[in-house]
Amino acid sequence: MTYAGATAADAIVTRTGGVPRVPSNFEWPRCHGCAGPMQFLAQVSLADVEAGTTGLLSIFMCQNDPGLCAEWDADAGGNRAFAFGADAIYLPVPPSEGVTLLDETCGVRFETLDVENYLEAPGRWHERTGRPVGDVLGQVGGNAAWLQNDETPVCSGCARSMEFVVQLEEGHDHRTSANFGGGGCGYGFRCGPCGTAAFLWQR
């Protein structure tokens, strides 16, 4: 995933920032720690991960009191991930309080690199293109490239390990980027049969 410039805040595509596309019954998630509304970080079109698949993986994280709500943990209630179906076509009105949106909506271009581990990709891509390493926004599909230990979440419905969907970098511009502890990566997962999803980050 590489930075493809600013894009529409309501685009039905893989992007970071903007406003999420959601089902009609969606309620904006709130942090279990501070009770404030979460910040929408990204949506991933599942068709970009596996051809023929429909729906979106949407990721939210609390940024009202960064570092105090355990927003890095998949189970602590400081973040939420949703696996939406084809009915995710509506645009919600973000809550008026709290930190709910990123300051930029970034389009994504997909490029293929022959590397054994995603962590090698940003440097290789920079060598090939001459563009800044920070323009690499992450990867979809394949295997998670953990910065620490493997923390693959377990589905609360079937107790099986979830499927890796996306690894996110903080962003191309520190003024508008997500906050994964300063140089960290976010990891999004889903369980297709159960319709559940999870998110965490490491640094």
PDB file of C-alpha atoms in Angstrom:
ATOM      1  CA  MET A   1       0.000   0.000   0.000  1.00  0.00           C
ATOM      2  CA  THR A   2       1.557   3.299  -1.068  1.00  0.00           C
ATOM      3  CA  TYR A   3       0.363   6.871  -0.735  1.00  0.00           C
ATOM      4  CA  ALA A   4      -1.625   7.928  -3.803  1.00  0.00           C
ATOM      5  CA  GLY A   5      -2.473  11.480  -2.773  1.00  0.00           C
ATOM      6  CA  ALA A   6      -5.518  12.892  -1.075  1.00  0.00           C
ATOM      7  CA  THR A   7      -8.830  11.257  -1.933  1.00  0.00           C
ATOM      8  CA  ALA A   8     -12.506  11.823  -1.224  1.00  0.00           C
ATOM      9  CA  ALA A   9     -13.485  11.442   2.413  1.00  0.00           C
ATOM     10  CA  ASP A  10     -16.423   9.207   1.453  1.00  0.00           C
ATOM     11  CA  ALA A  11     -14.738   7.007  -1.167  1.00  0.00           C
ATOM     12  CA  ILE A  12     -15.839   3.354  -1.146  1.00  0.00           C
ATOM     13  CA  VAL A  13     -12.253   2.103  -1.487  1.00  0.00           C
ATOM     14  CA  THR A  14      -9.309   1.164   0.680  1.00  0.00           C
ATOM     15  CA  ARG A  15      -8.093   4.379   2.307  1.00  0.00           C
ATOM     16  CA  THR A  16      -6.866   5.905   5.531  1.00  0.00           C
ATOM     17  CA  GLY A  17      -8.877   8.698   7.108  1.00  0.00           C
ATOM     18  CA  GLY A  18     -12.104  10.214   5.888  1.00  0.00           C
ATOM     19  CA  VAL A  19     -15.511   9.075   7.126  1.00  0.00           C
ATOM     20  CA  PRO A  20     -16.311   5.353   7.354  1.00  0.00           C
ATOM     21  CA  ARG A  21     -18.825   3.640   5.117  1.00  0.00           C
ATOM     22  CA  VAL A  22     -21.127   1.712   7.474  1.00  0.00           C
ATOM     23  CA  PRO A  23     -24.420  -0.227   7.659  1.00  0.00           C
ATOM     24  CA  SER A  24     -27.600   1.661   8.515  1.00  0.00           C
ATOM     25  CA  ASN A  25     -27.657   0.435  12.143  1.00  0.00           C
ATOM     26  CA  PHE A  26     -24.096   1.562  12.933  1.00  0.00           C
ATOM     27  CA  GLU A  27     -23.325   3.333  16.199  1.00  0.00           C
ATOM     28  CA  TRP A  28     -20.031   5.201  16.495  1.00  0.00           C
ATOM     29  CA  PRO A  29     -17.771   3.195  18.855  1.00  0.00           C
ATOM     30  CA  ARG A  30     -16.780   4.589  22.226  1.00  0.00           C
ATOM     31  CA  CYS A  31     -13.749   3.771  24.332  1.00  0.00           C
ATOM     32  CA  HIS A  32     -14.302   1.492  27.314  1.00  0.00           C
ATOM     33  CA  GLY A  33     -11.680   3.447  29.237  1.00  0.00           C
ATOM     34  CA  CYS A  34     -12.680   7.100  28.827  1.00  0.00           C
ATOM     35  CA  ALA A  35     -16.143   6.653  27.235  1.00  0.00           C
ATOM     36  CA  GLY A  36     -15.164   9.114  24.480  1.00  0.00           C
ATOM     37  CA  PRO A  37     -15.801   8.467  20.784  1.00  0.00           C
ATOM     38  CA  MET A  38     -13.011   6.717  18.915  1.00  0.00           C
ATOM     39  CA  GLN A  39     -11.039   8.039  15.959  1.00  0.00           C
ATOM     40  CA  PHE A  40     -11.682   6.424  12.574  1.00  0.00           C
ATOM     41  CA  LEU A  41      -8.339   5.330  11.095  1.00  0.00           C
ATOM     42  CA  ALA A  42      -8.896   3.307   7.942  1.00  0.00           C
ATOM     43  CA  GLN A  43     -11.127   1.083   5.884  1.00  0.00           C
ATOM     44  CA  VAL A  44      -9.919  -1.804   3.748  1.00  0.00           C
ATOM     45  CA  SER A  45     -11.953  -3.190   0.871  1.00  0.00           C
ATOM     46  CA  LEU A  46     -11.841  -6.949   1.369  1.00  0.00           C
ATOM     47  CA  ALA A  47     -11.814  -7.333  -2.423  1.00  0.00           C
ATOM     48  CA  ASP A  48      -8.290  -5.869  -2.322  1.00  0.00           C
ATOM     49  CA  VAL A  49      -7.255  -8.688   0.002  1.00  0.00           C
ATOM     50  CA  GLU A  50      -8.985 -11.572  -1.782  1.00  0.00           C
ATOM     51  CA  ALA A  51     -10.594 -11.247  -5.203  1.00  0.00           C
ATOM     52  CA  GLY A  52     -14.316 -11.900  -5.181  1.00  0.00           C
ATOM     53  CA  THR A  53     -14.763 -10.990  -1.516  1.00  0.00           C
ATOM     54  CA  THR A  54     -17.145  -8.204  -0.566  1.00  0.00           C
ATOM     55  CA  GLY A  55     -17.273  -5.891   2.424  1.00  0.00           C
ATOM     56  CA  LEU A  56     -14.961  -3.664   4.406  1.00  0.00           C
ATOM     57  CA  LEU A  57     -12.698  -3.931   7.411  1.00  0.00           C
ATOM     58  CA  SER A  58     -12.993  -0.642   9.327  1.00  0.00           C
ATOM     59  CA  ILE A  59     -10.667   0.359  12.155  1.00  0.00           C
ATOM     60  CA  PHE A  60     -11.201   2.798  15.032  1.00  0.00           C
ATOM     61  CA  MET A  61      -8.964   3.736  17.974  1.00  0.00           C
ATOM     62  CA  CYS A  62      -9.307   6.010  20.988  1.00  0.00           C
ATOM     63  CA  GLN A  63      -7.193   9.174  20.819  1.00  0.00           C
ATOM     64  CA  ASN A  64      -8.904  11.232  23.502  1.00  0.00           C
ATOM     65  CA  ASP A  65      -6.217  10.464  26.100  1.00  0.00           C
ATOM     66  CA  PRO A  66      -3.423   8.762  24.117  1.00  0.00           C
ATOM     67  CA  GLY A  67      -1.649   6.096  26.130  1.00  0.00           C
ATOM     68  CA  LEU A  68      -4.206   6.019  28.944  1.00  0.00           C
ATOM     69  CA  CYS A  69      -6.860   3.795  27.332  1.00  0.00           C
ATOM     70  CA  ALA A  70      -4.655   0.829  26.259  1.00  0.00           C
ATOM     71  CA  GLU A  71      -5.572   1.501  22.638  1.00  0.00           C
ATOM     72  CA  TRP A  72      -2.755  -0.815  21.491  1.00  0.00           C
ATOM     73  CA  ASP A  73      -4.449  -3.911  22.957  1.00  0.00           C
ATOM     74  CA  ALA A  74      -6.908  -6.004  20.942  1.00  0.00           C
ATOM     75  CA  ASP A  75      -9.070  -6.779  23.982  1.00  0.00           C
ATOM     76  CA  ALA A  76      -8.837  -3.762  26.330  1.00  0.00           C
ATOM     77  CA  GLY A  77     -11.627  -1.724  24.705  1.00  0.00           C
ATOM     78  CA  GLY A  78      -9.458   1.156  23.492  1.00  0.00           C
ATOM     79  CA  ASN A  79      -9.996   0.290  19.830  1.00  0.00           C
ATOM     80  CA  ARG A  80     -12.566  -1.434  17.622  1.00  0.00           C
ATOM     81  CA  ALA A  81     -12.507  -3.163  14.266  1.00  0.00           C
ATOM     82  CA  PHE A  82     -15.602  -4.039  12.256  1.00  0.00           C
ATOM     83  CA  ALA A  83     -16.059  -6.510   9.399  1.00  0.00           C
ATOM     84  CA  PHE A  84     -18.879  -4.893   7.425  1.00  0.00           C
ATOM     85  CA  GLY A  85     -20.777  -6.544   4.568  1.00  0.00           C
ATOM     86  CA  ALA A  86     -21.970  -5.191   1.244  1.00  0.00           C
ATOM     87  CA  ASP A  87     -24.552  -3.059   3.071  1.00  0.00           C
ATOM     88  CA  ALA A  88     -21.835  -0.699   4.340  1.00  0.00           C
ATOM     89  CA  ILE A  89     -22.909   2.175   2.104  1.00  0.00           C
ATOM     90  CA  TYR A  90     -24.025   4.833   4.597  1.00  0.00           C
ATOM     91  CA  LEU A  91     -22.037   7.789   5.929  1.00  0.00           C
ATOM     92  CA  PRO A  92     -22.488   8.425   9.655  1.00  0.00           C
ATOM     93  CA  VAL A  93     -22.215  11.846  11.271  1.00  0.00           C
ATOM     94  CA  PRO A  94     -19.186  11.716  13.594  1.00  0.00           C
ATOM     95  CA  PRO A  95     -19.816  12.728  17.219  1.00  0.00           C
ATOM     96  CA  SER A  96     -19.199  16.405  17.852  1.00  0.00           C
ATOM     97  CA  GLU A  97     -16.984  15.760  20.876  1.00  0.00           C
ATOM     98  CA  GLY A  98     -13.667  13.944  21.080  1.00  0.00           C
ATOM     99  CA  VAL A  99     -11.042  13.128  18.450  1.00  0.00           C
ATOM    100  CA  THR A 100     -12.948  11.256  15.744  1.00  0.00           C
ATOM    101  CA  LEU A 101     -11.252  11.817  12.358  1.00  0.00           C
ATOM    102  CA  LEU A 102      -7.743  12.012  10.919  1.00  0.00           C
ATOM    103  CA  ASP A 103      -6.755  15.332   9.342  1.00  0.00           C
ATOM    104  CA  GLU A 104      -6.216  13.823   5.881  1.00  0.00           C
ATOM    105  CA  THR A 105      -7.896  11.193   3.721  1.00  0.00           C
ATOM    106  CA  CYS A 106      -5.191   9.258   1.881  1.00  0.00           C
ATOM    107  CA  GLY A 107      -5.730   7.284  -1.291  1.00  0.00           C
ATOM    108  CA  VAL A 108      -3.900   3.972  -1.678  1.00  0.00           C
ATOM    109  CA  ARG A 109      -2.050   2.465  -4.634  1.00  0.00           C
ATOM    110  CA  PHE A 110      -1.156  -1.233  -4.508  1.00  0.00           C
ATOM    111  CA  GLU A 111       2.298  -2.316  -5.654  1.00  0.00           C
ATOM    112  CA  THR A 112       4.012  -5.714  -5.557  1.00  0.00           C
ATOM    113  CA  LEU A 113       7.519  -6.290  -4.233  1.00  0.00           C
ATOM    114  CA  ASP A 114       9.412  -9.577  -4.072  1.00  0.00           C
ATOM    115  CA  VAL A 115      10.500  -9.627  -0.417  1.00  0.00           C
ATOM    116  CA  GLU A 116      10.469 -12.376   2.207  1.00  0.00           C
ATOM    117  CA  ASN A 117       9.188 -10.088   4.960  1.00  0.00           C
ATOM    118  CA  TYR A 118       7.062  -6.952   4.652  1.00  0.00           C
ATOM    119  CA  LEU A 119       9.473  -5.062   6.940  1.00  0.00           C
ATOM    120  CA  GLU A 120      11.969  -5.125   4.063  1.00  0.00           C
ATOM    121  CA  ALA A 121       9.465  -3.593   1.649  1.00  0.00           C
ATOM    122  CA  PRO A 122       9.612   0.136   2.493  1.00  0.00           C
ATOM    123  CA  GLY A 123      13.389   0.299   2.009  1.00  0.00           C
ATOM    124  CA  ARG A 124      13.297  -1.755  -1.183  1.00  0.00           C
ATOM    125  CA  TRP A 125      10.465   0.355  -2.576  1.00  0.00           C
ATOM    126  CA  HIS A 126      12.386   3.562  -1.782  1.00  0.00           C
ATOM    127  CA  GLU A 127      15.425   2.204  -3.638  1.00  0.00           C
ATOM    128  CA  ARG A 128      13.280   1.329  -6.658  1.00  0.00           C
ATOM    129  CA  THR A 129      11.243   4.514  -6.872  1.00  0.00           C
ATOM    130  CA  GLY A 130      13.221   7.210  -5.073  1.00  0.00           C
ATOM    131  CA  ARG A 131      10.089   8.180  -3.149  1.00  0.00           C
ATOM    132  CA  PRO A 132      10.146   8.651   0.648  1.00  0.00           C
ATOM    133  CA  VAL A 133       9.911   5.522   2.795  1.00  0.00           C
ATOM    134  CA  GLY A 134       7.035   7.219   4.619  1.00  0.00           C
ATOM    135  CA  ASP A 135       4.886   6.951   1.482  1.00  0.00           C
ATOM    136  CA  VAL A 136       4.536   3.230   2.204  1.00  0.00           C
ATOM    137  CA  LEU A 137       1.238   2.956   4.086  1.00  0.00           C
ATOM    138  CA  GLY A 138       1.229  -0.776   4.825  1.00  0.00           C
ATOM    139  CA  GLN A 139       0.303  -4.112   3.295  1.00  0.00           C
ATOM    140  CA  VAL A 140      -2.846  -6.159   2.713  1.00  0.00           C
ATOM    141  CA  GLY A 141      -3.045  -9.946   2.915  1.00  0.00           C
ATOM    142  CA  GLY A 142      -0.115 -12.284   3.264  1.00  0.00           C
ATOM    143  CA  ASN A 143       1.422 -12.549   6.711  1.00  0.00           C
ATOM    144  CA  ALA A 144       1.673 -10.014   9.507  1.00  0.00           C
ATOM    145  CA  ALA A 145       5.220  -8.722  10.018  1.00  0.00           C
ATOM    146  CA  TRP A 146       5.331  -8.392  13.793  1.00  0.00           C
ATOM    147  CA  LEU A 147       7.538  -5.766  15.422  1.00  0.00           C
ATOM    148  CA  GLN A 148       7.373  -7.758  18.649  1.00  0.00           C
ATOM    149  CA  ASN A 149       5.814 -11.147  19.406  1.00  0.00           C
ATOM    150  CA  ASP A 150       3.012 -12.727  17.401  1.00  0.00           C
ATOM    151  CA  GLU A 151      -0.245 -11.382  18.861  1.00  0.00           C
ATOM    152  CA  THR A 152      -2.747 -12.836  16.391  1.00  0.00           C
ATOM    153  CA  PRO A 153      -6.178 -12.357  18.014  1.00  0.00           C
ATOM    154  CA  VAL A 154      -8.534 -15.240  18.730  1.00  0.00           C
ATOM    155  CA  CYS A 155     -12.144 -14.945  17.559  1.00  0.00           C
ATOM    156  CA  SER A 156     -14.594 -14.525  20.415  1.00  0.00           C
ATOM    157  CA  GLY A 157     -17.155 -16.547  18.483  1.00  0.00           C
ATOM    158  CA  CYS A 158     -15.310 -19.702  17.411  1.00  0.00           C
ATOM    159  CA  ALA A 159     -12.057 -19.458  19.444  1.00  0.00           C
ATOM    160  CA  ARG A 160      -9.928 -19.803  16.307  1.00  0.00           C
ATOM    161  CA  SER A 161      -7.084 -17.547  15.244  1.00  0.00           C
ATOM    162  CA  MET A 162      -8.294 -14.672  13.112  1.00  0.00           C
ATOM    163  CA  GLU A 163      -7.249 -14.064   9.506  1.00  0.00           C
ATOM    164  CA  PHE A 164      -4.725 -11.287   8.904  1.00  0.00           C
ATOM    165  CA  VAL A 165      -6.124  -8.507   6.697  1.00  0.00           C
ATOM    166  CA  VAL A 166      -3.957  -5.399   6.897  1.00  0.00           C
ATOM    167  CA  GLN A 167      -0.804  -3.937   8.424  1.00  0.00           C
ATOM    168  CA  LEU A 168      -0.843  -0.154   8.679  1.00  0.00           C
ATOM    169  CA  GLU A 169       2.007   2.302   8.981  1.00  0.00           C
ATOM    170  CA  GLU A 170       1.328   5.568  10.822  1.00  0.00           C
ATOM    171  CA  GLY A 171       1.158   7.588   7.594  1.00  0.00           C
ATOM    172  CA  HIS A 172       3.165   9.683   5.174  1.00  0.00           C
ATOM    173  CA  ASP A 173       2.932  12.949   7.173  1.00  0.00           C
ATOM    174  CA  HIS A 174       3.379  13.090  10.953  1.00  0.00           C
ATOM    175  CA  ARG A 175       0.961  16.035  11.110  1.00  0.00           C
ATOM    176  CA  THR A 176      -1.947  13.947   9.820  1.00  0.00           C
ATOM    177  CA  SER A 177      -0.916  10.401  10.697  1.00  0.00           C
ATOM    178  CA  ALA A 178      -2.300   7.768  13.046  1.00  0.00           C
ATOM    179  CA  ASN A 179      -0.662   7.336  16.438  1.00  0.00           C
ATOM    180  CA  PHE A 180       0.895   3.911  16.898  1.00  0.00           C
ATOM    181  CA  GLY A 181       3.264   5.050  19.614  1.00  0.00           C
ATOM    182  CA  GLY A 182       5.635   6.851  17.229  1.00  0.00           C
ATOM    183  CA  GLY A 183       6.938   4.528  14.522  1.00  0.00           C
ATOM    184  CA  GLY A 184       4.700   1.554  15.274  1.00  0.00           C
ATOM    185  CA  CYS A 185       2.431  -0.542  13.061  1.00  0.00           C
ATOM    186  CA  GLY A 186      -1.245  -1.390  13.356  1.00  0.00           C
ATOM    187  CA  TYR A 187      -2.634  -4.850  12.576  1.00  0.00           C
ATOM    188  CA  GLY A 188      -6.197  -5.622  11.455  1.00  0.00           C
ATOM    189  CA  PHE A 189      -7.791  -9.091  11.491  1.00  0.00           C
ATOM    190  CA  ARG A 190     -11.146 -10.710  10.855  1.00  0.00           C
ATOM    191  CA  CYS A 191     -12.929 -14.028  11.240  1.00  0.00           C
ATOM    192  CA  GLY A 192     -14.927 -14.519   8.035  1.00  0.00           C
ATOM    193  CA  PRO A 193     -17.305 -17.230   9.299  1.00  0.00           C
ATOM    194  CA  CYS A 194     -18.179 -15.313  12.482  1.00  0.00           C
ATOM    195  CA  GLY A 195     -18.128 -11.789  11.074  1.00  0.00           C
ATOM    196  CA  THR A 196     -15.878 -10.555  13.883  1.00  0.00           C
ATOM    197  CA  ALA A 197     -12.774  -8.364  13.626  1.00  0.00           C
ATOM    198  CA  ALA A 198      -9.933  -7.118  15.827  1.00  0.00           C
ATOM    199  CA  PHE A 199      -7.153  -4.534  15.820  1.00  0.00           C
ATOM    200  CA  LEU A 200      -3.964  -3.898  17.787  1.00  0.00           C
ATOM    201  CA  TRP A 201      -0.686  -2.096  17.340  1.00  0.00           C
ATOM    202  CA  GLN A 202       2.941  -2.680  18.238  1.00  0.00           C
ATOM    203  CA  ARG A 203       6.004  -0.492  18.415  1.00  0.00           C
TER     204      ARG A 203
END
